[in-house]
Short mmCIF file of C-alpha atoms in Angstrom, two decimals:
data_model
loop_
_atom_site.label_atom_id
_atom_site.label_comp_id
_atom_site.label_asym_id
_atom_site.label_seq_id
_atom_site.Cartn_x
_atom_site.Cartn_y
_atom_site.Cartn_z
CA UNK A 17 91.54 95.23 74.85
CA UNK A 18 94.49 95.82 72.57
CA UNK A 19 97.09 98.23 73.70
CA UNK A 20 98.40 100.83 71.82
CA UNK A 21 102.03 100.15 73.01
CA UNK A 22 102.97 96.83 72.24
CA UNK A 23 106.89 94.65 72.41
CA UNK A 24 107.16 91.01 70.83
CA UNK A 25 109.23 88.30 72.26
CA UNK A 26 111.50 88.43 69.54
CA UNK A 27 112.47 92.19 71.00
CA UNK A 28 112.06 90.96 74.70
CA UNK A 29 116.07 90.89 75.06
CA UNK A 30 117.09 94.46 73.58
CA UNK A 31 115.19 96.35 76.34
CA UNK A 32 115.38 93.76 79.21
CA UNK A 33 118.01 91.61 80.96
CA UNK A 34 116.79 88.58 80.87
CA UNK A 35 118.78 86.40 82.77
CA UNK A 36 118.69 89.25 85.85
CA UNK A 37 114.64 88.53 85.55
CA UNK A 38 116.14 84.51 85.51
CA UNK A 39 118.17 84.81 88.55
CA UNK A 40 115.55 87.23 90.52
CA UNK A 41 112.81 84.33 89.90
CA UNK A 42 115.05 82.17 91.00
CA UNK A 43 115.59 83.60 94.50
CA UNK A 44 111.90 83.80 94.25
CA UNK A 45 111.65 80.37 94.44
CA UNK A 46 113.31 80.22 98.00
CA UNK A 47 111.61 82.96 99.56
CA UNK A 48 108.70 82.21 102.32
CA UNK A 49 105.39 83.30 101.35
CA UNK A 50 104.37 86.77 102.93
CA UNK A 51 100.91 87.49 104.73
CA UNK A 52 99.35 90.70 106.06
CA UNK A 53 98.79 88.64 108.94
CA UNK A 54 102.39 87.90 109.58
CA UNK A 55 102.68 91.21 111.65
CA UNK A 56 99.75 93.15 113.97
CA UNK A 57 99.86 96.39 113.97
CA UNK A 58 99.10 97.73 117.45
CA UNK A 59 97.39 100.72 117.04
CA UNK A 60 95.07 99.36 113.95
CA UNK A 61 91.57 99.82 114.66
CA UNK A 62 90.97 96.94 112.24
CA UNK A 63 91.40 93.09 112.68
CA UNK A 64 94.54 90.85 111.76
CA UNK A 65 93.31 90.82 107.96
CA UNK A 66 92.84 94.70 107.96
CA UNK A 67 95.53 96.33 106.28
CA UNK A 68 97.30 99.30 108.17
CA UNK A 69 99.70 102.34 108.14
CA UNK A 70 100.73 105.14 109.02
CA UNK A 71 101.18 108.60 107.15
CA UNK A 72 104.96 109.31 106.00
CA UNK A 73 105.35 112.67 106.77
CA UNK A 74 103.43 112.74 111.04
CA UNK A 75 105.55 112.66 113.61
CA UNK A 76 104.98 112.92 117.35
CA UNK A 77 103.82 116.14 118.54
CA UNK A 78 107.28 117.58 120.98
CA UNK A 79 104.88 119.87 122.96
CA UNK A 80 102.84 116.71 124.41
CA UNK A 81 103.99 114.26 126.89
CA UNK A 82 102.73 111.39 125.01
CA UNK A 83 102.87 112.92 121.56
CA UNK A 84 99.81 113.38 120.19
CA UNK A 85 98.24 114.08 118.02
CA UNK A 86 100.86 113.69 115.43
CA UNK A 87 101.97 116.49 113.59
CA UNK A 88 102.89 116.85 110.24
CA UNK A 89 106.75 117.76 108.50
CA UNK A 90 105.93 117.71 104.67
CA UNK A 91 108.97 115.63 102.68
CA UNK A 92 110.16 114.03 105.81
CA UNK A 93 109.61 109.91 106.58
CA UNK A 94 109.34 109.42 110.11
CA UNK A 95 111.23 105.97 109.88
CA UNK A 96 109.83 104.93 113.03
CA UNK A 97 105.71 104.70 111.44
CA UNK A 98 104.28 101.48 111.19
CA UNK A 99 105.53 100.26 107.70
CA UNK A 100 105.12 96.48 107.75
CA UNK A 101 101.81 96.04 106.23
CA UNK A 102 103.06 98.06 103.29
CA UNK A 103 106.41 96.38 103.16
CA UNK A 104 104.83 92.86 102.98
CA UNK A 105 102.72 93.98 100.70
CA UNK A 106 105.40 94.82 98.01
CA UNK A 107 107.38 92.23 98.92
CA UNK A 108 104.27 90.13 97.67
CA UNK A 109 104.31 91.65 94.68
CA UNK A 110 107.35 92.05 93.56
CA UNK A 111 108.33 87.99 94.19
CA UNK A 112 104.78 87.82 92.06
CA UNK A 113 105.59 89.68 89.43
CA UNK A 114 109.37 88.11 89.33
CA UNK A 115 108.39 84.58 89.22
CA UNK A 116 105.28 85.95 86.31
CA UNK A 117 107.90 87.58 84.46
CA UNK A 118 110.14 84.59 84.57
CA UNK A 119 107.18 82.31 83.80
CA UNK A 120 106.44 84.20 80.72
CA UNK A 121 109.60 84.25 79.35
CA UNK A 122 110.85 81.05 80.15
CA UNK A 123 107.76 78.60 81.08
CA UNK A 124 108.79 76.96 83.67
CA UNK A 125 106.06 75.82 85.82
CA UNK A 126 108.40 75.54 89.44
CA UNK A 127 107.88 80.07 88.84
CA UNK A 128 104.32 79.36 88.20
CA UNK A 129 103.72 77.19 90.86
CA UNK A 130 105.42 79.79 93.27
CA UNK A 131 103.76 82.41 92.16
CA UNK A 132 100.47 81.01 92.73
CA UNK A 133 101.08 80.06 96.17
CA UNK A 134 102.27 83.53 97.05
CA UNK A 135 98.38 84.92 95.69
CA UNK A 136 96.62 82.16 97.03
CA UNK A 137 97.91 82.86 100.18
CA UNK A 138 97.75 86.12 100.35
CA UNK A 139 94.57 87.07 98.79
CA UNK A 140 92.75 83.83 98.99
CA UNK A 141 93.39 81.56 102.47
CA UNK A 142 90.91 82.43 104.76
CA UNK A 143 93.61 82.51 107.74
CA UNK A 144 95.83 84.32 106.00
CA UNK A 145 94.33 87.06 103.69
CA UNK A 146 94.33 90.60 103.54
CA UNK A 147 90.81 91.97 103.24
CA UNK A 148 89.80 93.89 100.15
CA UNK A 149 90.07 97.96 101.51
CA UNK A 150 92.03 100.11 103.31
CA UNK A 151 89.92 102.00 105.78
CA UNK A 152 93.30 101.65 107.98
CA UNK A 153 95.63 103.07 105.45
CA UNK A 154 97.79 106.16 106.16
CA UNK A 155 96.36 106.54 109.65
CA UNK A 156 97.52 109.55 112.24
CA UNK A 157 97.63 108.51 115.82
CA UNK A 158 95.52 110.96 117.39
CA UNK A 159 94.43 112.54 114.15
CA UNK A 160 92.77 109.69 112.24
CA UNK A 161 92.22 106.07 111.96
CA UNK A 162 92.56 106.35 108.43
CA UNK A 163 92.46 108.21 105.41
CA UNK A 164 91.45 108.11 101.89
CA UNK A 165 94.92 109.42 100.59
CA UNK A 166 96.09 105.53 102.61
CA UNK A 167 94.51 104.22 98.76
CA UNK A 168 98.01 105.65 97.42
CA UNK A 169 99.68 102.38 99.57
CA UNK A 170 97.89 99.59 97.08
CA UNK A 171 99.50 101.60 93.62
CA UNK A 172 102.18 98.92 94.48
CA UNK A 173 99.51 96.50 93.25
CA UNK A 174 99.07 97.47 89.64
CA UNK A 175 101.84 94.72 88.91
CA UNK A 176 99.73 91.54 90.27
CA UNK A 177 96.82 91.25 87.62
CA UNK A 178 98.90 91.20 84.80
CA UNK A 179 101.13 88.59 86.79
CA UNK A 180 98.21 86.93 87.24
CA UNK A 181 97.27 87.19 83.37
CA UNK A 182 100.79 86.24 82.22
CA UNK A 183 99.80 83.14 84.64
CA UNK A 184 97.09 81.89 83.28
CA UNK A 185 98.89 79.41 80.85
CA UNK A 186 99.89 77.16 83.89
CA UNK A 187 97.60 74.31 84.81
CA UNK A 188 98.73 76.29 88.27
CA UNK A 189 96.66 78.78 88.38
CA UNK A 190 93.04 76.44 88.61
CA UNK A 191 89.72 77.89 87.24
CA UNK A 192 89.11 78.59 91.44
CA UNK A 193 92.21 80.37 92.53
CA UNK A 194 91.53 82.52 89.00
CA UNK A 195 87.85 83.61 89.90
CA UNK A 196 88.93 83.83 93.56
CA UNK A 197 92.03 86.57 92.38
CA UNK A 198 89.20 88.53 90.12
CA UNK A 199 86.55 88.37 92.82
CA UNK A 200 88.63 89.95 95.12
CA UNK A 201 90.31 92.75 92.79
CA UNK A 202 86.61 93.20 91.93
CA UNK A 203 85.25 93.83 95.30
CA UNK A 204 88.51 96.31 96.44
CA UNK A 205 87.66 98.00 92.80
CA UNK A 206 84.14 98.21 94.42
CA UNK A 207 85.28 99.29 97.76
CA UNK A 208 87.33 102.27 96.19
CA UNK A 209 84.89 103.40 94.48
CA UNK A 210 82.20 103.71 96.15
CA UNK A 211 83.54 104.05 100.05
CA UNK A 212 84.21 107.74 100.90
CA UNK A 213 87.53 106.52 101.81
CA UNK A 214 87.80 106.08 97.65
CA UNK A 215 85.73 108.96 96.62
CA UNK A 216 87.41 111.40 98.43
CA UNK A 217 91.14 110.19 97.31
CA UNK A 218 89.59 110.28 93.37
CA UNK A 219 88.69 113.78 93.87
CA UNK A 220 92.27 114.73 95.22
CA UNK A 221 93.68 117.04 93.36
CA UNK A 222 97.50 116.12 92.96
CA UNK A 223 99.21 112.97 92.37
CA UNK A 224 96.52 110.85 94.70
CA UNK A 225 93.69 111.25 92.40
CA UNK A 226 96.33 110.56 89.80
CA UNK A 227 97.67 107.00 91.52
CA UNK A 228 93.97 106.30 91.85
CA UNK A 229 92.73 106.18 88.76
CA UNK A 230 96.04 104.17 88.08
CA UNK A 231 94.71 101.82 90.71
CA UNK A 232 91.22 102.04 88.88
CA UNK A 233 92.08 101.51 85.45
CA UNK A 234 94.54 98.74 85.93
CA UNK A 235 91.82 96.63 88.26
CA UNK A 236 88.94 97.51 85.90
CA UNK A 237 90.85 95.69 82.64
CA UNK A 238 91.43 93.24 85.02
CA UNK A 239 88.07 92.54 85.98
CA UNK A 240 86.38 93.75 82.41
CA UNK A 241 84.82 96.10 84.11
CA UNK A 242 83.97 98.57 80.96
CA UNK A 243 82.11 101.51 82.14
CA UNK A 244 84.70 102.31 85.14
CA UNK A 245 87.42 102.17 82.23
CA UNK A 246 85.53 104.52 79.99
CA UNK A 247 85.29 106.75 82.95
CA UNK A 248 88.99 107.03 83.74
CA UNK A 249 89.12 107.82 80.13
CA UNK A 250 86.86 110.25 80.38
CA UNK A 251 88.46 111.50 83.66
CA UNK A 252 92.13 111.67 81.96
CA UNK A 253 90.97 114.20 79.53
CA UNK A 254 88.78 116.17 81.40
CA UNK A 255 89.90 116.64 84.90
CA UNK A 256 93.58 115.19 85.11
CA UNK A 257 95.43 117.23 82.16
CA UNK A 258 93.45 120.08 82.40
CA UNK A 259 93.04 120.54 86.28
CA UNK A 260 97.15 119.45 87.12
CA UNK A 261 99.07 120.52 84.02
CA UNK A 262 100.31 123.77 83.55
CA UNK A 263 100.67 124.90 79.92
CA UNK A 264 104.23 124.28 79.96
CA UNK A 265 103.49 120.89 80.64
CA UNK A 266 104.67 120.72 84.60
CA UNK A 267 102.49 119.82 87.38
CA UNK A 268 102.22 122.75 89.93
CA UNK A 269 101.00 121.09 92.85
CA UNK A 270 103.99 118.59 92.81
CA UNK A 271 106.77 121.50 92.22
CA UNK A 272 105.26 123.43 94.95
CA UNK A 273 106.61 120.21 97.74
CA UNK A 274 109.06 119.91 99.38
CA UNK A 275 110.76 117.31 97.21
CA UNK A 276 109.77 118.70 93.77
CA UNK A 277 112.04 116.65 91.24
CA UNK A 278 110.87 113.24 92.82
CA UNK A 279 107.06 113.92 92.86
CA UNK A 280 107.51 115.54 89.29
CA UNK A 281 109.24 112.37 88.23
CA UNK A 282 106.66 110.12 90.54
CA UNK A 283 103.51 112.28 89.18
CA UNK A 284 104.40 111.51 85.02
CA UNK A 285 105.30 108.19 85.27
CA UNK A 286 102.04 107.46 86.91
CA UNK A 287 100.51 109.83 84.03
CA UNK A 288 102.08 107.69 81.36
CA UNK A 289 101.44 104.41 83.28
CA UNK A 290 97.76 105.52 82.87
CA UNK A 291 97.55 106.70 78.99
CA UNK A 292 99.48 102.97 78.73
CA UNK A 293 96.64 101.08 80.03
CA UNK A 294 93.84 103.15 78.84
CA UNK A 295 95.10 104.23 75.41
CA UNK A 296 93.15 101.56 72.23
CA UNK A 297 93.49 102.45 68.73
CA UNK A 298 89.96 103.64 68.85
CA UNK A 299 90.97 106.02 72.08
CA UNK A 300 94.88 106.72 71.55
CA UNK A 301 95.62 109.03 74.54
CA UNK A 302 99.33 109.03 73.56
CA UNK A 303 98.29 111.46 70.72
CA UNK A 304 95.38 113.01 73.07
CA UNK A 305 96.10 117.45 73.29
CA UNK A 306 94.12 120.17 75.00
CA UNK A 307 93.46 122.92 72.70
CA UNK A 308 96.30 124.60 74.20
CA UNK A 309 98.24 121.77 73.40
CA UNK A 310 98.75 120.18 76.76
CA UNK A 311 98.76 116.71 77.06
CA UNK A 312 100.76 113.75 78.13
CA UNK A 313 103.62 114.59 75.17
CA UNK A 314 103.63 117.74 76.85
CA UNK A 315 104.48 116.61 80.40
CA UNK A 316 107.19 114.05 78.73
CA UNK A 317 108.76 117.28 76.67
CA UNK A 318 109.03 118.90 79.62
CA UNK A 319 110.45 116.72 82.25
CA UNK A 320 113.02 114.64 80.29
CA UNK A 321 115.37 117.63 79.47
CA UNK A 322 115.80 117.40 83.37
CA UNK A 323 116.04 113.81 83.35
CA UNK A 324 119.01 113.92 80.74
CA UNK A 325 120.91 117.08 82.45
CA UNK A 326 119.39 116.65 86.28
CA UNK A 327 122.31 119.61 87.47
CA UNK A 328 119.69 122.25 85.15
CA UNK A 329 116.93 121.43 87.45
CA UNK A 330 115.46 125.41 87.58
CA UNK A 331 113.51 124.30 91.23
CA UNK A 332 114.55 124.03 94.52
CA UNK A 333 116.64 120.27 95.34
CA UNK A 334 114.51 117.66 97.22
CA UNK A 335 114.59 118.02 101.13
CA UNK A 336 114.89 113.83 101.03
CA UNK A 337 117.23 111.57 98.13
CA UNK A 338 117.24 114.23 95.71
CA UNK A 339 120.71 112.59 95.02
CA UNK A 340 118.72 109.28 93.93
CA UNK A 341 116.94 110.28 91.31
CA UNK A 342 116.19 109.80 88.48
CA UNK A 343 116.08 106.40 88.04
CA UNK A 344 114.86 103.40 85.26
CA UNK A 345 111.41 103.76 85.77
CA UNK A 346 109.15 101.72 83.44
CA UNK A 347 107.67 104.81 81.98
CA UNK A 348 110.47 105.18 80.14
CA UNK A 349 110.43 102.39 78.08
CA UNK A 350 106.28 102.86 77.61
CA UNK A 351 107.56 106.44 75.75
CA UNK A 352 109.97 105.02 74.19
CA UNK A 353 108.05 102.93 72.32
CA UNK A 354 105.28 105.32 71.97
CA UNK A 355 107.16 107.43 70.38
CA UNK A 356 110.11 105.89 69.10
CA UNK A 357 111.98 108.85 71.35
CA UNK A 358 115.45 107.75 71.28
CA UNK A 359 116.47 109.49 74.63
CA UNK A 360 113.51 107.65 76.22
CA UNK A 361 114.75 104.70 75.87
CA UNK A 362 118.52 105.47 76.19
CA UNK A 363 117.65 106.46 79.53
CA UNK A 364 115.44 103.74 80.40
CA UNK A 365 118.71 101.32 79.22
CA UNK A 366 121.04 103.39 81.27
CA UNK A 367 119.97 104.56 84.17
CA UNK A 368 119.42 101.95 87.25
CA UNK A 369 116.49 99.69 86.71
CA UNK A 370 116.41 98.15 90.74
CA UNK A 371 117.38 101.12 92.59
CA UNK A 372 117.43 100.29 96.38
CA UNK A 373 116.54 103.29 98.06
CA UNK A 374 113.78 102.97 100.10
CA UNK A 375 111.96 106.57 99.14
CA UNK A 376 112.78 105.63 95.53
CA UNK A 377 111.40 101.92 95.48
CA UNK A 378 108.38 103.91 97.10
CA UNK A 379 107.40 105.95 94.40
CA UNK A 380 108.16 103.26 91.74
CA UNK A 381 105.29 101.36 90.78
CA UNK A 382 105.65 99.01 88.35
CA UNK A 383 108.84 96.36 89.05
CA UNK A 384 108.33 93.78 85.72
CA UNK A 385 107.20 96.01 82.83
CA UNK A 386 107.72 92.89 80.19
CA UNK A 387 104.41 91.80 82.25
CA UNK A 388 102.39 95.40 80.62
CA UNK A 389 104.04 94.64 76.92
#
């Protein structure tokens, strides 16, 4: 499929530092491989290869002795929630998607050859991998053993296949491990949408059903899976702009938390993530409007004022890191390019590119955009 938003090498090094993507790869190289099974979680109803965690905001119910059922406190992380799964899990991909980005610029086969181990054993090794769902995800002791909104926790995914594409040019990454990589994206693909897990985070109707067609879309080019990409297409103009856009071009549901800059932020990156991997010049969703003009331009014209001058945010501040955002999220750079928008991509060169706030690095889901150009 040819995107509509496109960067040759020969502009690779005036919108990316490429020696920081040289040294990164390089501490790549040193790093253990990571498994799912490297830490149980004790209150999983699953097995060793069943991913699980637990919702951010629940927290142990104070008028119980042994605190449940959890309760909720909207905007607030209870730090002490099982979080490995999901921290191994990034930590996966973002050494993949280093040592791809590396590869690709570069070609050094020691990144490929690291980068292939981390998939193989991770996805692949029989003692090792993580099975393809997440009927554990975003579980509430007492409440739930998991949920579909847990299908947010794999967005953090979207990086590997084109890490794995950007692979393909090594004699590392065999004919086997290849098929093995697209076999399993397939069959979580499948998983998500058709369990009711998937179906009932897809019908969400905030940034989950958002992050989920992300999820969708990215896996489905992946896999060539055709029809489930011409149904996020479908799904972007009919249900996404229309039912979360306000004519102003906002997003209600995500002012109306209790940390309304990030998820605003968080909600149109994910947005523009998706009109970048669905947009072809026969279906350009860049250019895509409502009749009453709303569209992804429209969420972009309103946001990055706020982006530029954060203190005339109109809304209330972020109960959590307001202070941390915004930040250089890839987004940026995809509307800069889309629309040769000068302040796009002045922000995307200035504003920090690695941030390491742990609620930021959360809600950021793409680490190596040179891998989506």
């Amino acid at each position: 499929m040819s995107r509509m938003v496109t960067l040759g090498r020969e502009r690779w090094n005036d919108y990316f530092d490429l020696n920081l993507i040289l040294r990164k790869a390089e501490q790549s190289l040193n790093a253990p491989t990571v498994h799912i099974t490297d830490t149980v979680a004790p209150k999983s109803a699953g097995g060793i290869h069943d991913y699980y965690s637990n919702g951010d905001y629940w927290w142990p119910n104070p008028a119980t002795s042994d605190g449940m059922p959890y309760i909720r406190r909207d905007g607030e992380s209870n730090p002490d929630n099982f979080s490995q799964h999901r921290l191994i899990l990034r930590e996966m991909r973002t050494h993949v998607a280093q040592l791809a980005s590396a590869y690709k610029i570069y070609k050094k086969e020691e990144f490929a050859q690291k980068a292939v181990l981390f998939l193989k054993e991770f996805f692949l090794d029989e003692s090792t991998r993580m099975n393809p769902h997440l009927l554990y995800a975003q579980a509430i002791p007492g409440v739930s053993p998991g949920r579909g909104i847990g299908i947010i926790d794999t967005l953090h995914l979207i990086d590997v296949p084109l890490a794995i594409r950007a692979l393909q040019a090594s004699p590392h990454m065999t004919d086997e491990i290849l098929a093995g990589l697209e076999q399993w994206f397939a069959d979580y693909l499948h998983w998500m949408s058709h369990h009711e897990n998937g179906i009932e985070e897809m019908n969400e109707n905030n940034n989950h059903s958002v992050c989920w067609f992300v999820q969708a879309a990215t896996f489905a080019l992946f896999t060539n899976h055709a029809e489930m990409l011409d149904f996020c297409r479908v799904q972007f103009k009919e249900r996404l702009i229309p039912d979360q856009m306000d004519l102003d071009g906002s997003f209600p549901r995500e002012l109306a938390r209790t940390k309304p800059y990030g998820y605003s932020i968080f909600m149109l990156d994910n947005m523009i993530t998706l009109c970048h991997i669905l947009s072809t010049p026969h279906v350009n969703l860049w250019t895509f409007e409502l009749p009453d003009g709303r569209g992804i331009k429209k969420g972009i014209e309103f946001l990055l004022p706020y982006m530029i001058e954060k203190e005339s945010w109109p809304y209330a501040h972020d109960v959590e890191s307001y202070e941390s955002w915004p930040v250089g999220i890839s987004s940026l750079l995809f509307t800069g390019l889309a629309y040769d928008s000068v302040p796009s991509l002045h922000l995307w060169r200035t504003l920090e590119q690695d941030p390491q706030v742990g609620e930021v690095r959360r809600n950021m889901a793409i680490r190596q955009p040179l891998l989506w150009l």
